[in-house]
DNA sequence: TATATTGTAGATAAAAAGGTCTATAATTAA
DNA sequence: TTAATTATAGACCTTTTTATCTACAATATA
């Protein structure tokens, strides 16, 4: 299947939740519930995002995680690279190992151009765009403090 | 990683070998050696290609496999679909399940167009093109009867 | 300081993809 | 008809990816 890995997909949803969080930090538990990602798995994803400087964290009571920068300054590209490495787009669309710029595999020229298109698109799309989309659709919405009051929602911190 | 599956990659090389085979049928064993695909695994791939009408086969002494049609009439698209299913390009680049034409995920519009580009490219490229590329590069070349005479090559059937 | 709460780390497990092995059925040719 | 050869079928194993579990370290607050 031609798409981003399942792990990266989790990460994008989780980060969008963080971006929409009204009063950071948010706990991994709350974000996991909001983004529909297994909590323990999100904890591992969090480490990578932390190492790459996309989020920051603090342990202990009232601790949690938050975006290291405004959502407008975090691109999908950066997230993909953080989780799958710099070559997440792959060299050869056909999985061949002989492909390089001086050896034209049948899809090479096409893929070189197209890969660049995808890269640029991923660089253009920011976390804020993803958040806006989710908000429009009422998806993966991180509840505000007011909304939480007595709501009984699973991610009610208080 | 954004590319075709490893299995599909194997299949494309194997089919290119078949396309270049001077005197079909060729045994799975010979094709496996030529295409650098594990023999037993190729046997499984062969079944799918057979079911999809891309190759035909005959068992027994002097049996083997061969292309069901000329290499010019077999596209990469067809091969991908045979092995990974009709939706091998995926619906959402971000792996989201809420994506559909009336709900625009941040990459949706982009991906709809781009996916179509890839699809068209895969439809345009035929097995004959892949063979031509391999021939140019001296890769995955199915030896002719003459070349085999006394060559001691592993895929020498005689 | 004691305790509850939170992220961190590492072992473990389940699922999926890739790959191997063995037995069998079909076919040819001696 | 027998033996050799080939695809076929299905069980099984390995690796990678995804996910869980357990113990632990840090922090805030009562």
Short mmCIF file of C-alpha atoms (C1' of nucleotides) in Angstrom, two decimals:
data_model
loop_
_atom_site.label_atom_id
_atom_site.label_comp_id
_atom_site.label_asym_id
_atom_site.label_seq_id
_atom_site.Cartn_x
_atom_site.Cartn_y
_atom_site.Cartn_z
CA UNK A 1 0.00 0.00 0.00
CA UNK A 2 1.36 3.36 -1.01
CA UNK A 3 1.00 5.64 2.01
CA UNK A 4 2.59 6.78 5.20
CA UNK A 5 3.14 4.09 7.87
CA UNK A 6 0.47 3.31 10.44
CA UNK A 7 2.76 4.67 13.13
CA UNK A 8 3.14 7.99 11.33
CA UNK A 9 -0.59 8.17 10.84
CA UNK A 10 -1.05 7.75 14.60
CA UNK A 11 1.50 10.47 15.23
CA UNK A 12 -0.20 12.99 12.98
CA UNK A 13 -3.55 12.55 14.70
CA UNK A 14 -1.97 12.77 18.13
CA UNK A 15 -0.05 15.92 17.26
CA UNK A 16 -3.17 17.52 15.86
CA UNK A 17 -4.86 16.86 19.20
CA UNK A 18 -1.95 18.46 20.97
CA UNK A 19 -2.20 21.42 18.63
CA UNK A 20 -5.82 21.86 19.60
CA UNK A 21 -5.25 21.44 23.29
CA UNK A 22 -6.53 24.46 25.19
CA UNK A 23 -4.39 24.17 28.30
CA UNK A 24 -1.14 22.31 27.83
CA UNK A 25 0.51 20.18 28.92
CA UNK A 26 -1.78 17.28 28.07
CA UNK A 27 -1.18 13.79 29.35
CA UNK A 28 -0.31 10.99 26.95
CA UNK A 29 -3.39 9.25 28.24
CA UNK A 30 -5.71 12.09 27.23
CA UNK A 31 -4.07 12.56 23.86
CA UNK A 32 -4.28 8.83 23.18
CA UNK A 33 -8.00 8.83 23.91
CA UNK A 34 -8.55 11.93 21.81
CA UNK A 35 -6.55 10.72 18.83
CA UNK A 36 -7.68 7.13 19.07
CA UNK A 37 -4.17 5.73 19.42
CA UNK A 38 -3.24 2.96 21.87
CA UNK A 39 -1.86 4.72 24.91
CA UNK A 40 1.24 2.56 25.39
CA UNK A 41 2.07 2.82 21.73
CA UNK A 42 1.68 6.57 21.76
CA UNK A 43 4.18 6.66 24.60
CA UNK A 44 6.78 5.17 22.28
CA UNK A 45 5.89 7.50 19.44
CA UNK A 46 6.23 10.39 21.89
CA UNK A 47 9.84 9.50 22.51
CA UNK A 48 10.73 9.86 18.83
CA UNK A 49 8.84 13.12 18.55
CA UNK A 50 10.68 14.30 21.62
CA UNK A 51 14.07 13.31 20.23
CA UNK A 52 13.32 15.18 17.01
CA UNK A 53 12.37 18.35 18.82
CA UNK A 54 8.73 18.34 17.73
CA UNK A 55 7.32 18.09 21.22
CA UNK A 56 8.55 18.63 24.76
CA UNK A 57 7.55 16.90 27.95
CA UNK A 58 7.60 16.98 31.69
CA UNK A 59 7.06 14.06 34.06
CA UNK A 60 5.22 13.88 37.30
CA UNK A 61 2.03 15.31 38.66
CA UNK A 62 0.56 17.94 36.31
CA UNK A 63 3.16 16.97 33.77
CA UNK A 64 2.51 15.98 30.17
CA UNK A 65 3.50 16.80 26.63
CA UNK A 66 3.14 19.84 24.39
CA UNK A 67 4.25 21.11 20.99
CA UNK A 68 7.75 22.52 20.98
CA UNK A 69 6.66 25.15 18.45
CA UNK A 70 3.42 26.66 17.14
CA UNK A 71 1.44 24.23 14.97
CA UNK A 72 1.95 26.53 12.00
CA UNK A 73 5.64 25.78 12.10
CA UNK A 74 5.42 22.01 12.17
CA UNK A 75 5.07 20.29 8.79
CA UNK A 76 3.92 16.82 7.89
CA UNK A 77 7.30 16.33 6.26
CA UNK A 78 9.06 16.88 9.55
CA UNK A 79 6.77 14.39 11.27
CA UNK A 80 7.30 11.71 8.62
CA UNK A 81 11.05 12.13 8.80
CA UNK A 82 10.99 11.98 12.59
CA UNK A 83 9.27 8.59 12.52
CA UNK A 84 10.42 6.89 9.35
CA UNK A 85 13.74 8.50 8.60
CA UNK A 86 14.88 10.94 5.97
CA UNK A 87 14.36 8.54 3.09
CA UNK A 88 10.75 7.77 3.92
CA UNK A 89 9.76 8.39 0.31
CA UNK A 90 12.09 5.69 -0.93
CA UNK A 91 14.50 5.77 -3.83
CA UNK A 92 12.79 3.48 -6.30
CA UNK A 93 9.06 3.13 -6.72
CA UNK A 94 9.61 -0.44 -7.87
CA UNK A 95 11.77 -1.30 -4.88
CA UNK A 96 14.79 -1.88 -7.09
CA UNK A 97 18.20 -1.39 -5.57
CA UNK A 98 19.99 -0.56 -8.77
CA UNK A 99 18.25 2.79 -9.10
CA UNK A 100 20.26 5.95 -8.96
CA UNK A 101 20.29 9.17 -10.88
CA UNK A 102 22.49 7.88 -13.68
CA UNK A 103 20.62 4.63 -14.19
CA UNK A 104 17.10 5.06 -15.40
CA UNK A 105 14.78 2.38 -14.21
CA UNK A 106 11.49 2.54 -16.09
CA UNK A 107 9.78 4.57 -13.39
CA UNK A 108 12.84 6.44 -12.20
CA UNK A 109 12.42 9.76 -13.95
CA UNK A 110 8.76 9.79 -13.17
CA UNK A 111 9.31 8.94 -9.53
CA UNK A 112 12.10 11.47 -9.02
CA UNK A 113 9.74 14.25 -10.07
CA UNK A 114 6.70 12.85 -8.32
CA UNK A 115 8.53 12.12 -5.10
CA UNK A 116 9.56 15.75 -5.05
CA UNK A 117 5.94 16.81 -5.48
CA UNK A 118 4.91 14.74 -2.49
CA UNK A 119 7.80 16.03 -0.46
CA UNK A 120 6.86 19.61 -1.20
CA UNK A 121 3.23 18.98 -0.38
CA UNK A 122 4.19 17.43 2.93
CA UNK A 123 6.39 20.40 3.62
CA UNK A 124 3.58 22.80 2.77
CA UNK A 125 0.97 21.17 4.98
CA UNK A 126 1.34 22.16 8.61
CA UNK A 127 -0.11 20.71 11.74
CA UNK A 128 -2.40 23.73 11.92
CA UNK A 129 -3.96 22.65 8.62
CA UNK A 130 -4.60 19.17 9.94
CA UNK A 131 -6.13 20.62 13.08
CA UNK A 132 -8.38 22.89 11.04
CA UNK A 133 -9.58 19.92 9.06
CA UNK A 134 -10.34 17.88 12.16
CA UNK A 135 -12.17 20.81 13.74
CA UNK A 136 -14.35 21.23 10.68
CA UNK A 137 -15.25 17.60 10.83
CA UNK A 138 -15.58 17.41 14.60
CA UNK A 139 -12.89 14.76 14.76
CA UNK A 140 -10.12 14.21 17.29
CA UNK A 141 -11.09 17.27 19.20
CA UNK A 142 -9.23 17.96 22.40
CA UNK A 143 -11.89 19.20 24.83
CA UNK A 144 -11.45 22.52 26.59
CA UNK A 145 -11.56 22.89 30.34
CA UNK A 146 -15.10 24.27 30.15
CA UNK A 147 -16.32 21.40 28.03
CA UNK A 148 -14.82 18.97 30.45
CA UNK A 149 -16.59 20.25 33.53
CA UNK A 150 -18.71 17.37 34.69
CA UNK A 151 -18.76 15.82 31.23
CA UNK A 152 -17.60 12.43 32.42
CA UNK A 153 -15.52 12.10 29.27
CA UNK A 154 -12.74 9.52 29.46
CA UNK A 155 -10.06 12.14 29.00
CA UNK A 156 -11.37 14.44 31.69
CA UNK A 157 -8.25 15.21 33.66
CA UNK A 158 -10.07 16.71 36.56
CA UNK B 1 8.31 3.67 2.86
CA UNK B 2 6.35 4.81 -0.12
CA UNK B 3 6.77 2.20 -2.83
CA UNK B 4 5.40 -0.99 -4.23
CA UNK B 5 5.60 -4.03 -1.92
CA UNK B 6 8.64 -6.28 -1.90
CA UNK B 7 6.50 -9.06 -3.31
CA UNK B 8 5.40 -6.93 -6.26
CA UNK B 9 8.98 -5.90 -6.84
CA UNK B 10 9.94 -9.58 -7.07
CA UNK B 11 7.09 -10.22 -9.47
CA UNK B 12 8.10 -7.43 -11.84
CA UNK B 13 11.65 -8.72 -12.12
CA UNK B 14 10.46 -12.28 -12.63
CA UNK B 15 7.99 -11.27 -15.33
CA UNK B 16 10.65 -9.27 -17.11
CA UNK B 17 12.79 -12.40 -17.20
CA UNK B 18 9.89 -14.32 -18.65
CA UNK B 19 9.42 -11.59 -21.22
CA UNK B 20 13.01 -11.99 -22.26
CA UNK B 21 12.94 -15.76 -22.35
CA UNK B 22 13.96 -17.03 -25.77
CA UNK B 23 12.26 -20.41 -25.66
CA UNK B 24 9.30 -20.67 -23.32
CA UNK B 25 8.14 -22.24 -21.19
CA UNK B 26 10.72 -21.48 -18.52
CA UNK B 27 10.81 -23.29 -15.21
CA UNK B 28 10.11 -21.40 -12.00
CA UNK B 29 13.56 -22.49 -10.91
CA UNK B 30 15.28 -20.81 -13.86
CA UNK B 31 13.22 -17.65 -13.58
CA UNK B 32 13.93 -17.44 -9.85
CA UNK B 33 17.66 -17.66 -10.46
CA UNK B 34 17.48 -15.10 -13.26
CA UNK B 35 15.34 -12.62 -11.36
CA UNK B 36 17.05 -13.17 -8.03
CA UNK B 37 13.87 -14.18 -6.25
CA UNK B 38 13.66 -17.06 -3.76
CA UNK B 39 12.38 -20.02 -5.75
CA UNK B 40 9.74 -21.18 -3.28
CA UNK B 41 8.46 -17.67 -2.88
CA UNK B 42 8.26 -17.15 -6.60
CA UNK B 43 6.11 -20.28 -6.76
CA UNK B 44 3.55 -18.52 -4.60
CA UNK B 45 3.72 -15.33 -6.61
CA UNK B 46 3.23 -17.40 -9.74
CA UNK B 47 -0.10 -18.63 -8.48
CA UNK B 48 -1.45 -15.11 -8.16
CA UNK B 49 -0.14 -14.13 -11.57
CA UNK B 50 -1.76 -17.23 -12.94
CA UNK B 51 -5.10 -16.48 -11.32
CA UNK B 52 -5.03 -12.96 -12.77
CA UNK B 53 -4.37 -14.18 -16.27
CA UNK B 54 -0.93 -12.63 -16.59
CA UNK B 55 0.90 -15.88 -17.06
CA UNK B 56 -0.01 -19.44 -17.95
CA UNK B 57 1.62 -22.67 -16.87
CA UNK B 58 1.97 -26.36 -17.49
CA UNK B 59 3.21 -28.97 -15.05
CA UNK B 60 5.42 -31.95 -15.63
CA UNK B 61 8.52 -32.63 -17.63
CA UNK B 62 9.24 -29.79 -20.08
CA UNK B 63 6.55 -27.78 -18.40
CA UNK B 64 6.94 -24.30 -16.97
CA UNK B 65 5.45 -20.84 -17.11
CA UNK B 66 5.07 -18.19 -19.82
CA UNK B 67 3.42 -14.85 -20.39
CA UNK B 68 -0.24 -15.12 -21.30
CA UNK B 69 0.13 -12.13 -23.65
CA UNK B 70 2.92 -10.21 -25.36
CA UNK B 71 5.00 -8.14 -22.94
CA UNK B 72 3.79 -4.97 -24.67
CA UNK B 73 0.29 -5.68 -23.46
CA UNK B 74 1.10 -6.22 -19.79
CA UNK B 75 1.31 -3.09 -17.65
CA UNK B 76 2.87 -2.51 -14.26
CA UNK B 77 -0.56 -1.44 -13.07
CA UNK B 78 -1.98 -4.82 -13.87
CA UNK B 79 0.85 -6.54 -12.01
CA UNK B 80 0.43 -4.37 -8.92
CA UNK B 81 -3.30 -5.01 -8.85
CA UNK B 82 -2.77 -8.74 -9.27
CA UNK B 83 -0.57 -8.87 -6.19
CA UNK B 84 -1.81 -6.13 -3.88
CA UNK B 85 -5.40 -5.71 -4.92
CA UNK B 86 -7.22 -2.97 -6.76
CA UNK B 87 -6.70 -0.37 -4.04
CA UNK B 88 -2.93 -0.77 -3.90
CA UNK B 89 -2.51 2.99 -4.12
CA UNK B 90 -4.57 3.51 -0.98
CA UNK B 91 -7.30 6.01 -0.33
CA UNK B 92 -5.59 8.37 2.08
CA UNK B 93 -1.95 9.28 2.02
CA UNK B 94 -2.12 9.83 5.76
CA UNK B 95 -3.71 6.48 6.40
CA UNK B 96 -6.89 8.08 7.67
CA UNK B 97 -10.10 6.13 7.35
CA UNK B 98 -12.42 9.11 7.24
CA UNK B 99 -11.23 10.17 3.79
CA UNK B 100 -13.61 10.16 0.90
CA UNK B 101 -14.33 12.51 -1.95
CA UNK B 102 -16.67 14.72 0.00
CA UNK B 103 -14.47 15.04 3.06
CA UNK B 104 -11.23 16.79 2.38
CA UNK B 105 -8.43 15.61 4.57
CA UNK B 106 -5.49 17.99 4.30
CA UNK B 107 -3.72 15.89 1.69
CA UNK B 108 -6.82 14.52 0.05
CA UNK B 109 -7.11 16.75 -2.99
CA UNK B 110 -3.41 16.53 -3.59
CA UNK B 111 -3.35 12.78 -3.23
CA UNK B 112 -6.37 12.20 -5.44
CA UNK B 113 -4.57 13.94 -8.30
CA UNK B 114 -1.18 12.48 -7.54
CA UNK B 115 -2.47 8.98 -7.10
CA UNK B 116 -4.01 9.25 -10.52
CA UNK B 117 -0.65 10.32 -11.95
CA UNK B 118 1.01 7.26 -10.50
CA UNK B 119 -1.78 5.04 -11.71
CA UNK B 120 -1.47 6.38 -15.22
CA UNK B 121 2.28 6.00 -15.20
CA UNK B 122 1.95 2.40 -14.07
CA UNK B 123 -0.57 1.82 -16.81
CA UNK B 124 1.72 3.36 -19.39
CA UNK B 125 4.77 1.32 -18.49
CA UNK B 126 4.68 -2.15 -19.95
CA UNK B 127 6.69 -5.22 -19.20
CA UNK B 128 8.48 -4.67 -22.50
CA UNK B 129 9.80 -1.36 -21.15
CA UNK B 130 11.10 -3.03 -18.02
CA UNK B 131 12.76 -5.71 -20.12
CA UNK B 132 14.39 -3.09 -22.34
CA UNK B 133 15.79 -1.37 -19.28
CA UNK B 134 17.20 -4.56 -17.84
CA UNK B 135 18.73 -5.47 -21.20
CA UNK B 136 20.45 -2.10 -21.43
CA UNK B 137 21.90 -2.62 -18.02
CA UNK B 138 22.69 -6.30 -18.45
CA UNK B 139 20.46 -7.20 -15.53
CA UNK B 140 18.14 -10.13 -15.01
CA UNK B 141 18.83 -11.46 -18.45
CA UNK B 142 17.28 -14.78 -19.35
CA UNK B 143 19.99 -16.64 -21.29
CA UNK B 144 19.25 -17.97 -24.75
CA UNK B 145 19.74 -21.59 -25.70
CA UNK B 146 22.98 -20.73 -27.49
CA UNK B 147 24.37 -18.86 -24.51
CA UNK B 148 23.56 -21.78 -22.29
CA UNK B 149 25.48 -24.38 -24.28
CA UNK B 150 28.13 -25.59 -21.92
CA UNK B 151 28.00 -22.41 -19.88
CA UNK B 152 27.54 -24.17 -16.58
CA UNK B 153 25.14 -21.46 -15.51
CA UNK B 154 22.84 -22.42 -12.66
CA UNK B 155 19.75 -22.00 -14.78
CA UNK B 156 21.00 -24.17 -17.61
CA UNK B 157 18.05 -26.47 -18.15
CA UNK B 158 19.90 -28.87 -20.38
"C1'" DT C 1 7.94 13.92 53.56
"C1'" DA C 2 4.41 10.94 51.63
"C1'" DT C 3 1.63 10.06 47.91
"C1'" DA C 4 -0.48 10.28 43.67
"C1'" DT C 5 0.55 11.21 39.05
"C1'" DT C 6 3.00 11.44 35.09
"C1'" DG C 7 6.62 10.36 31.39
"C1'" DT C 8 10.62 6.83 30.43
"C1'" DA C 9 12.69 2.48 29.48
"C1'" DG C 10 12.88 -2.09 28.23
"C1'" DA C 11 11.03 -6.73 27.86
"C1'" DT C 12 7.42 -9.12 25.81
"C1'" DA C 13 3.63 -10.35 22.67
"C1'" DA C 14 0.54 -10.25 18.59
"C1'" DA C 15 -0.11 -9.39 13.68
"C1'" DA C 16 1.44 -8.97 9.08
"C1'" DA C 17 4.73 -9.61 5.49
"C1'" DG C 18 8.14 -12.27 3.60
"C1'" DG C 19 10.12 -16.70 2.96
"C1'" DT C 20 10.91 -22.05 3.40
"C1'" DC C 21 9.81 -26.92 3.36
"C1'" DT C 22 7.35 -31.18 2.28
"C1'" DA C 23 4.13 -33.84 -0.02
"C1'" DT C 24 1.43 -34.34 -4.19
"C1'" DA C 25 -0.51 -34.16 -8.88
"C1'" DA C 26 0.39 -33.66 -13.74
"C1'" DT C 27 3.18 -34.37 -17.66
"C1'" DT C 28 6.86 -36.12 -20.78
"C1'" DA C 29 9.95 -39.34 -22.50
"C1'" DA C 30 12.61 -43.43 -22.17
"C1'" DT D 1 4.75 -48.32 -17.45
"C1'" DT D 2 8.20 -46.28 -15.00
"C1'" DA D 3 11.06 -42.57 -13.75
"C1'" DA D 4 12.26 -37.95 -13.92
"C1'" DT D 5 10.62 -33.39 -13.86
"C1'" DT D 6 7.73 -29.77 -13.12
"C1'" DA D 7 3.87 -26.82 -11.08
"C1'" DT D 8 0.57 -26.84 -6.99
"C1'" DA D 9 -1.03 -26.84 -2.32
"C1'" DG D 10 -0.57 -26.12 2.28
"C1'" DA D 11 1.84 -26.23 6.62
"C1'" DC D 12 5.38 -23.98 8.79
"C1'" DC D 13 9.11 -20.67 10.00
"C1'" DT D 14 11.39 -15.77 10.25
"C1'" DT D 15 11.48 -10.90 10.25
"C1'" DT D 16 9.38 -6.55 10.70
"C1'" DT D 17 5.86 -3.73 12.33
"C1'" DT D 18 2.57 -2.73 15.58
"C1'" DA D 19 1.12 -2.98 20.22
"C1'" DT D 20 1.17 -4.31 25.31
"C1'" DC D 21 2.95 -4.90 29.92
"C1'" DT D 22 5.79 -3.98 33.94
"C1'" DA D 23 8.93 -1.57 36.57
"C1'" DC D 24 10.92 2.85 37.40
"C1'" DA D 25 12.23 7.87 37.76
"C1'" DA D 26 10.66 12.55 38.19
"C1'" DT D 27 7.48 16.04 39.72
"C1'" DA D 28 3.73 18.59 42.24
"C1'" DT D 29 0.91 19.04 45.99
"C1'" DA D 30 -1.13 17.99 50.33
#
